């Protein structure tokens, strides 16, 4: 597993904050927004890496600001709503984003007066956690392959733990992927479920504390987004948040993904075309490679990484909850663009998913969702009702070597050519 190529990982993998299945998707023409040239482009670039090229198509993602969302800015909330309806992806500027003290809370173990874990919305803290987790991920991937494979739990019917290079497939032909990843269960880290076997480096107290902090801070961002979308949908207060409680059993996980450089004349997708399985994804990366296929387009576009930001996208559960009003957009991972292609690419992800026993179906307490679902019924469009746990297992394990790829589809609605 030793790499002689350059790598993007290390303590500065995330720059410090400035101050320290087959249901159809909605068809209206979306209002997309391209990333414009701004005066702060240099501030948003990762200056310790080869620059992201200016001559490649980039995805039309809006840049939202955590502080403005926290302050309840009507324009920022409207931009969130547009992004989630039109393409399902957006940038979120985390720098100096922090909830007021009275909006934060702490959880404490009664048996340990010092076990106080802040769970407030803290963009700077989340950026710092992400930077440290990139370094921890590097340690995990440096372990001998044989040791890492001890933590591949596919045969136990689990998607947690390790997946090695080529242990997944990217299409119905069985073409093997070119990435490795390690998934850490939220329930394990928070002590909600039974502990899972893990390498010693992940069992260390500092590692567990860091993972817990990242999970709590990521989930706080997720809860804010869910609350704002809940309001725009006209759902009863707390509906979406109550399907994603932090202390309930769910498939939420932290994932590190490592994609080594590919030989020039033998390149393919590192991670195949897909939509995310759950509700909301929080993604950190520094190198190009993530691509989205914008609605109504046949041209794949890179998502340019921005320092101080995470990339947020919606998953299939949000499509099902809203009868397709919100969008889970198809995306993939390829080699970084020219100038970065010789480097090892790392990503850090938090996947927020509905609680295991939640049934993925339209939330018809919302008038707009009910109207949309009634239209679908008149068109004879049925929608499978399945629990979040079963949906995620079917999709995740279907994309492992030997799995049922044909059953692994999400809400791509025929846009993927890999089936």
Short mmCIF file of C-alpha atoms in Angstrom, two decimals, residues 142-347:
data_model
loop_
_atom_site.label_atom_id
_atom_site.label_comp_id
_atom_site.label_asym_id
_atom_site.label_seq_id
_atom_site.Cartn_x
_atom_site.Cartn_y
_atom_site.Cartn_z
CA UNK A 142 -1.17 3.00 5.94
CA UNK A 143 -2.01 -0.19 7.81
CA UNK A 144 -1.04 -3.44 6.05
CA UNK A 145 -3.67 -4.59 3.57
CA UNK A 146 -4.10 -7.89 5.39
CA UNK A 147 -4.88 -6.09 8.63
CA UNK A 148 -7.38 -3.72 7.01
CA UNK A 149 -9.18 -6.64 5.36
CA UNK A 150 -9.90 -8.08 8.80
CA UNK A 151 -12.41 -5.24 9.16
CA UNK A 152 -14.37 -5.91 5.96
CA UNK A 153 -17.76 -6.92 7.34
CA UNK A 154 -19.57 -7.50 4.05
CA UNK A 155 -20.00 -11.20 4.76
CA UNK A 156 -21.72 -10.27 8.01
CA UNK A 157 -24.25 -8.21 6.09
CA UNK A 158 -22.75 -4.88 7.17
CA UNK A 159 -21.53 -1.88 5.23
CA UNK A 160 -19.41 -0.61 8.13
CA UNK A 161 -15.66 -1.17 8.27
CA UNK A 162 -13.21 -1.52 5.40
CA UNK A 163 -13.63 -1.96 1.64
CA UNK A 164 -10.44 -2.56 -0.30
CA UNK A 165 -9.36 -1.46 -3.76
CA UNK A 166 -11.40 -3.35 -6.35
CA UNK A 167 -13.79 -4.82 -3.77
CA UNK A 168 -16.66 -2.81 -5.22
CA UNK A 169 -18.07 -2.56 -8.72
CA UNK A 170 -18.97 0.50 -10.78
CA UNK A 171 -21.31 -1.00 -13.39
CA UNK A 172 -23.45 -3.99 -14.32
CA UNK A 173 -20.48 -5.58 -16.11
CA UNK A 174 -18.72 -5.99 -12.78
CA UNK A 175 -15.93 -3.49 -13.52
CA UNK A 176 -14.03 -3.12 -10.26
CA UNK A 177 -13.71 0.23 -8.53
CA UNK A 178 -10.43 2.00 -7.82
CA UNK A 179 -10.81 3.29 -4.31
CA UNK A 180 -10.63 2.01 -0.78
CA UNK A 181 -12.69 3.30 2.09
CA UNK A 182 -13.31 2.84 5.79
CA UNK A 183 -16.72 3.43 7.37
CA UNK A 184 -17.14 4.23 11.08
CA UNK A 185 -20.60 3.79 12.58
CA UNK A 186 -22.12 6.75 14.40
CA UNK A 187 -23.92 4.34 16.73
CA UNK A 188 -20.64 2.65 17.64
CA UNK A 189 -18.87 5.92 18.43
CA UNK A 190 -21.77 7.29 20.49
CA UNK A 191 -22.30 4.01 22.34
CA UNK A 192 -25.80 3.48 20.95
CA UNK A 193 -25.12 0.04 19.47
CA UNK A 194 -22.72 -2.81 20.04
CA UNK A 195 -19.08 -1.86 19.46
CA UNK A 196 -17.56 -3.05 16.19
CA UNK A 197 -14.05 -4.50 15.81
CA UNK A 198 -11.65 -1.80 14.64
CA UNK A 199 -7.92 -1.22 14.20
CA UNK A 200 -6.08 -0.09 17.32
CA UNK A 201 -5.54 3.38 15.82
CA UNK A 202 -9.33 3.91 15.80
CA UNK A 203 -9.84 2.53 19.31
CA UNK A 204 -7.53 5.03 20.95
CA UNK A 205 -9.26 7.50 23.23
CA UNK A 206 -8.17 10.55 21.26
CA UNK A 207 -9.42 9.00 18.01
CA UNK A 208 -12.82 8.18 19.48
CA UNK A 209 -13.15 11.66 20.96
CA UNK A 210 -12.28 13.25 17.62
CA UNK A 211 -14.75 11.07 15.74
CA UNK A 212 -17.46 11.89 18.25
CA UNK A 213 -16.84 15.62 17.94
CA UNK A 214 -16.95 15.43 14.13
CA UNK A 215 -20.15 13.38 14.19
CA UNK A 216 -21.89 15.75 16.58
CA UNK A 217 -20.82 18.87 14.72
CA UNK A 218 -21.73 17.41 11.33
CA UNK A 219 -25.09 16.25 12.62
CA UNK A 220 -25.78 19.73 14.00
CA UNK A 221 -25.33 21.14 10.48
CA UNK A 222 -27.58 18.39 9.11
CA UNK A 223 -30.26 19.21 11.70
CA UNK A 224 -30.18 22.89 10.77
CA UNK A 225 -30.64 22.06 7.07
CA UNK A 226 -33.45 19.63 7.85
CA UNK A 227 -35.20 22.23 10.00
CA UNK A 228 -35.05 24.87 7.29
CA UNK A 229 -36.28 22.48 4.59
CA UNK A 230 -39.01 21.32 6.97
CA UNK A 231 -40.26 24.90 7.12
CA UNK A 232 -40.17 25.40 3.36
CA UNK A 233 -42.15 22.18 2.87
CA UNK A 234 -44.77 23.27 5.39
CA UNK A 235 -44.34 20.15 7.50
CA UNK A 236 -45.27 20.14 11.20
CA UNK A 237 -42.41 21.51 13.28
CA UNK A 238 -39.66 18.97 13.87
CA UNK A 239 -40.92 16.35 11.40
CA UNK A 240 -37.68 15.85 9.47
CA UNK A 241 -35.42 16.30 12.49
CA UNK A 242 -37.38 13.65 14.40
CA UNK A 243 -36.65 11.11 11.66
CA UNK A 244 -32.93 11.76 12.14
CA UNK A 245 -32.33 11.84 15.89
CA UNK A 246 -28.67 11.73 16.83
CA UNK A 247 -29.24 9.27 19.67
CA UNK A 248 -31.38 6.82 17.66
CA UNK A 249 -30.15 3.73 15.81
CA UNK A 250 -29.36 4.58 12.20
CA UNK A 251 -26.92 4.00 9.37
CA UNK A 252 -25.12 7.32 9.90
CA UNK A 253 -21.41 6.97 9.36
CA UNK A 254 -18.08 8.70 8.89
CA UNK A 255 -16.19 7.58 5.78
CA UNK A 256 -12.66 8.09 4.57
CA UNK A 257 -12.13 7.43 0.86
CA UNK A 258 -8.71 7.05 -0.72
CA UNK A 259 -8.24 6.96 -4.52
CA UNK A 260 -4.66 6.42 -5.76
CA UNK A 261 -3.48 7.91 -9.08
CA UNK A 262 -4.37 5.97 -12.21
CA UNK A 263 -2.18 5.14 -15.18
CA UNK A 264 -2.77 7.64 -18.00
CA UNK A 265 -3.86 5.07 -20.61
CA UNK A 266 -5.96 3.01 -18.22
CA UNK A 267 -8.25 5.43 -16.45
CA UNK A 268 -11.82 4.82 -15.38
CA UNK A 269 -14.20 5.95 -12.69
CA UNK A 270 -12.83 5.50 -9.21
CA UNK A 271 -16.38 5.43 -7.83
CA UNK A 272 -19.30 4.70 -10.13
CA UNK A 273 -22.32 6.81 -11.00
CA UNK A 274 -24.77 6.91 -8.11
CA UNK A 275 -27.05 8.91 -5.89
CA UNK A 276 -26.43 8.88 -2.14
CA UNK A 277 -28.50 6.45 -0.12
CA UNK A 278 -29.53 8.57 2.85
CA UNK A 279 -30.70 12.11 3.58
CA UNK A 280 -27.82 14.60 3.73
CA UNK A 281 -24.12 14.20 2.98
CA UNK A 282 -21.39 16.47 4.36
CA UNK A 283 -18.22 16.15 2.24
CA UNK A 284 -14.68 17.50 2.60
CA UNK A 285 -12.01 17.16 -0.08
CA UNK A 286 -9.17 19.20 -1.51
CA UNK A 287 -8.52 17.74 -4.96
CA UNK A 288 -10.86 17.62 -7.93
CA UNK A 289 -12.39 14.29 -8.93
CA UNK A 290 -16.01 14.56 -7.80
CA UNK A 291 -18.28 15.14 -10.79
CA UNK A 292 -22.02 15.75 -11.08
CA UNK A 293 -24.33 15.42 -14.06
CA UNK A 294 -26.50 18.55 -13.93
CA UNK A 295 -30.20 18.11 -14.68
CA UNK A 296 -30.97 18.30 -18.38
CA UNK A 297 -27.29 17.97 -19.32
CA UNK A 298 -25.20 15.14 -20.74
CA UNK A 299 -21.91 16.75 -19.70
CA UNK A 300 -20.27 15.68 -16.46
CA UNK A 301 -18.85 18.63 -14.51
CA UNK A 302 -16.18 18.74 -11.83
CA UNK A 303 -17.01 20.10 -8.40
CA UNK A 304 -14.17 22.47 -7.54
CA UNK A 305 -13.06 22.11 -3.89
CA UNK A 306 -13.15 25.36 -1.91
CA UNK A 307 -11.11 25.98 1.23
CA UNK A 308 -13.19 26.68 4.31
CA UNK A 309 -16.25 25.03 2.76
CA UNK A 310 -17.86 21.63 2.78
CA UNK A 311 -19.91 20.27 -0.10
CA UNK A 312 -23.45 19.29 0.88
CA UNK A 313 -25.76 17.08 -1.14
CA UNK A 314 -29.11 15.43 -0.62
CA UNK A 315 -29.68 11.70 -0.80
CA UNK A 316 -32.50 9.43 -1.92
CA UNK A 317 -34.42 9.60 1.36
CA UNK A 318 -35.15 13.28 0.76
CA UNK A 319 -36.54 12.46 -2.68
CA UNK A 320 -38.81 9.82 -1.20
CA UNK A 321 -39.93 11.99 1.72
CA UNK A 322 -40.90 14.81 -0.67
CA UNK A 323 -42.29 12.83 -3.64
CA UNK A 324 -39.45 14.16 -5.76
CA UNK A 325 -39.76 17.85 -4.87
CA UNK A 326 -36.19 17.76 -3.56
CA UNK A 327 -33.40 16.29 -5.64
CA UNK A 328 -30.74 13.64 -5.07
CA UNK A 329 -28.43 14.21 -8.03
CA UNK A 330 -26.33 11.59 -9.76
CA UNK A 331 -22.58 11.94 -9.28
CA UNK A 332 -19.33 9.96 -9.60
CA UNK A 333 -15.61 10.16 -8.82
CA UNK A 334 -12.95 10.17 -11.54
CA UNK A 335 -9.26 11.05 -11.63
CA UNK A 336 -8.42 14.62 -10.60
CA UNK A 337 -8.16 17.06 -13.52
CA UNK A 338 -4.96 17.84 -15.39
CA UNK A 339 -2.24 19.10 -13.08
CA UNK A 340 -3.63 17.20 -10.08
CA UNK A 341 -3.95 13.77 -11.67
CA UNK A 342 -0.67 12.44 -10.22
CA UNK A 343 -1.84 12.88 -6.62
CA UNK A 344 -3.62 10.53 -4.25
CA UNK A 345 -7.12 11.81 -3.59
CA UNK A 346 -8.69 11.66 -0.13
CA UNK A 347 -12.22 12.49 0.95
#
